[in-house]
Amino acid sequence: MTERPVDLSSLPSYGAPRRSLFSARKFALMASVVAGLGAAVYGFSPQQGPLDVFTSAAHAQVNNEVRKVERPIGFADIVERVKPSVISVKINIADKSAKDDSANKDDDSPFQPGSPMERFFRRFGGPDGLPPGLRGGPRGGRGPVTGQGSGFFISADGFAVTNNHVVDGADKVEVTMDDGKTYTAKVIGTDPRTDLALIKVEGRTDFPFAKLSDSKPRIGDWVLAVGNPFGLGGTVTAGIVSASGRDIGNGPYDDFIQIDAPVNKGNSGGPAFDTNGEVMGVNTAIYSPSGGSVGIAFSIPASTVKSVIAQLKDKGSVSRGWIGVQIQPVTSDIADSLGMKKAEGALVAEPQANGPAAKAGIQSGDVITAVNGEPVKDARELARTIGGLAPGNAVKLNVLHKGQDKVVNLTLGQLPNTTEAKADTDKEDKGSLSKGTGVPKLGLTVAPANSVAGAGREGVVVTEVDPKSAAAERGFKEGDVILEVAGKSVTSAGEVREAIDAARTDNKNSVLMRVKSGGSSRFVAVPLAKG
């Protein structure tokens, strides 16, 4: 709930403005060029005297044709057709003080705890404990709060799309059309994971509406952003598609279109149109050191909007497929450790107990390479593919297990709405970590986990890390628990060294370790020193 796309930047201002391009010297140079062109065009004939080529009928015809070609095409016809479907969205939250202060002492965020946008707020929230652009009661978040964003109708009977963070927690939602008419809207459903919301205006069946595009935009395509920047009302800006498939750290389903059409505070939820007048995306975030547009904005693709809005319209919420695994990317070092030719697929760091994957036999260290025969490029693509399937569907996974390809069949579960809390092992009492046996080849000192209080019974605990070692560069820290080395469980420093020597014998450039840190597991490929 904010009147601007979320600012993803933590960079300082750019500093002093650049010098004008039109310095006296450059301007003089340009003038001399124009003068030279004038002399060349006007010309002179020794026999006939000065010759005005512009009086030539042939030249006039050519000149007119050139002017027709050079005249900018413009977007006025497209804008005239699509702008009536775009709306300004105004929200009101009656009184934040009505919330439970005991659970909200240090939490003035208007976003749902744990939601993707809440993390942005924590980092980029504005003064008075609210995101920049929100206006409300006194400092501390007490009193009514209002905000503005954008949206657009997708049907003649009043269904409209906007961002979840525009209407999240709103007690009242009002929309204003391009012709100035204002209506009250109700929230049909929201999806914090993709930051989309569906609202509905009653009373009419002839609202102008926009069509969601069926095609994927290409980099370099024209794009028109229409919305309500700074609460000014319907505003149009133009640019091109700068990139696609952007991951901005918003969540596992990130697949944003990057555009350079100016998008500012209040454009959240507004459409990005292509030159066919169809919506290619929903503007949701900006990257900006200053809070204003610097030519980098992010839109949710129309394909995602379609699937999410269909579920919101049908049942008010979104259900996603779930296989119950913690996954991570396959880096080049990890690929080398696993004997893979290419760094692709999604590495299973840990299957969740009693989840569909665990029941089907998928284990830590397996690499999921395809879903229903379609190759999986990376971990993000696996999350989007599985999340786009309905719970209960049967799927076939291609899995690389201990160097061998196999096929696993399973039935998708439903993605839980909340994340299960995990203990922070960094804060547990592990006793003294000052003792241990060194593993010089890695720059680590380790001790059996069962000898350190709170570390559990499996693996070895890292008690010391050489700050100049490869292990330190890979993020190892005191208190981490190494569970496996090169696919083998370890319980002592000697077993760690044996696994490393075996990897050297196999001519591996790095050794893969499964490490437990902060209550979760991950795989780390550590380069092996030569000699």
PDB file of N, CA and C in Angstrom, residues 435-439 444-448 460-464 482 492-494 496:
ATOM      1  N   LYS A 435      38.226 -25.086  20.395  1.00  0.00           N
ATOM      2  CA  LYS A 435      39.024 -26.279  20.168  1.00  0.00           C
ATOM      3  C   LYS A 435      38.576 -26.985  18.899  1.00  0.00           C
ATOM      4  N   GLY A 436      39.491 -27.724  18.324  1.00  0.00           N
ATOM      5  CA  GLY A 436      39.153 -28.471  17.124  1.00  0.00           C
ATOM      6  C   GLY A 436      40.417 -28.893  16.408  1.00  0.00           C
ATOM      7  N   THR A 437      40.226 -29.688  15.354  1.00  0.00           N
ATOM      8  CA  THR A 437      41.342 -30.175  14.550  1.00  0.00           C
ATOM      9  C   THR A 437      41.370 -29.440  13.228  1.00  0.00           C
ATOM     10  N   GLY A 438      42.528 -29.017  12.812  1.00  0.00           N
ATOM     11  CA  GLY A 438      42.638 -28.236  11.590  1.00  0.00           C
ATOM     12  C   GLY A 438      42.511 -29.065  10.325  1.00  0.00           C
ATOM     13  N   VAL A 439      41.951 -28.440   9.294  1.00  0.00           N
ATOM     14  CA  VAL A 439      41.925 -29.010   7.947  1.00  0.00           C
ATOM     15  C   VAL A 439      42.636 -27.991   7.067  1.00  0.00           C
ATOM     16  N   LEU A 444      40.146 -24.489   7.533  1.00  0.00           N
ATOM     17  CA  LEU A 444      39.125 -24.646   8.565  1.00  0.00           C
ATOM     18  C   LEU A 444      39.660 -25.445   9.744  1.00  0.00           C
ATOM     19  N   THR A 445      39.103 -25.167  10.906  1.00  0.00           N
ATOM     20  CA  THR A 445      39.317 -26.014  12.075  1.00  0.00           C
ATOM     21  C   THR A 445      37.948 -26.535  12.484  1.00  0.00           C
ATOM     22  N   VAL A 446      37.839 -27.851  12.681  1.00  0.00           N
ATOM     23  CA  VAL A 446      36.531 -28.457  12.947  1.00  0.00           C
ATOM     24  C   VAL A 446      36.603 -29.362  14.157  1.00  0.00           C
ATOM     25  N   ALA A 447      35.422 -29.629  14.725  1.00  0.00           N
ATOM     26  CA  ALA A 447      35.292 -30.542  15.858  1.00  0.00           C
ATOM     27  C   ALA A 447      34.026 -31.360  15.664  1.00  0.00           C
ATOM     28  N   PRO A 448      33.980 -32.595  16.148  1.00  0.00           N
ATOM     29  CA  PRO A 448      32.764 -33.406  16.020  1.00  0.00           C
ATOM     30  C   PRO A 448      31.561 -32.677  16.617  1.00  0.00           C
ATOM     31  N   VAL A 460      30.401 -32.157  11.502  1.00  0.00           N
ATOM     32  CA  VAL A 460      31.465 -31.506  12.274  1.00  0.00           C
ATOM     33  C   VAL A 460      31.199 -30.010  12.332  1.00  0.00           C
ATOM     34  N   VAL A 461      31.505 -29.420  13.462  1.00  0.00           N
ATOM     35  CA  VAL A 461      31.275 -27.992  13.662  1.00  0.00           C
ATOM     36  C   VAL A 461      32.530 -27.204  13.301  1.00  0.00           C
ATOM     37  N   VAL A 462      32.355 -26.114  12.568  1.00  0.00           N
ATOM     38  CA  VAL A 462      33.472 -25.232  12.240  1.00  0.00           C
ATOM     39  C   VAL A 462      33.774 -24.379  13.466  1.00  0.00           C
ATOM     40  N   THR A 463      34.975 -24.534  14.004  1.00  0.00           N
ATOM     41  CA  THR A 463      35.353 -23.768  15.193  1.00  0.00           C
ATOM     42  C   THR A 463      36.257 -22.585  14.869  1.00  0.00           C
ATOM     43  N   GLU A 464      36.872 -22.603  13.680  1.00  0.00           N
ATOM     44  CA  GLU A 464      37.746 -21.488  13.297  1.00  0.00           C
ATOM     45  C   GLU A 464      37.869 -21.451  11.775  1.00  0.00           C
ATOM     46  N   ILE A 482      29.248 -28.869   9.065  1.00  0.00           N
ATOM     47  CA  ILE A 482      29.465 -29.581   7.800  1.00  0.00           C
ATOM     48  C   ILE A 482      28.885 -30.978   7.939  1.00  0.00           C
ATOM     49  N   SER A 492      34.170 -36.385  11.704  1.00  0.00           N
ATOM     50  CA  SER A 492      35.463 -36.001  12.285  1.00  0.00           C
ATOM     51  C   SER A 492      36.310 -35.292  11.243  1.00  0.00           C
ATOM     52  N   ALA A 493      37.365 -34.628  11.716  1.00  0.00           N
ATOM     53  CA  ALA A 493      38.279 -33.935  10.813  1.00  0.00           C
ATOM     54  C   ALA A 493      38.975 -34.933   9.896  1.00  0.00           C
ATOM     55  N   GLY A 494      39.252 -36.136  10.422  1.00  0.00           N
ATOM     56  CA  GLY A 494      39.908 -37.146   9.612  1.00  0.00           C
ATOM     57  C   GLY A 494      39.050 -37.560   8.422  1.00  0.00           C
ATOM     58  N   VAL A 496      36.825 -35.723   6.985  1.00  0.00           N
ATOM     59  CA  VAL A 496      36.818 -34.588   6.056  1.00  0.00           C
ATOM     60  C   VAL A 496      38.051 -34.636   5.165  1.00  0.00           C
TER      61      VAL A 496
END
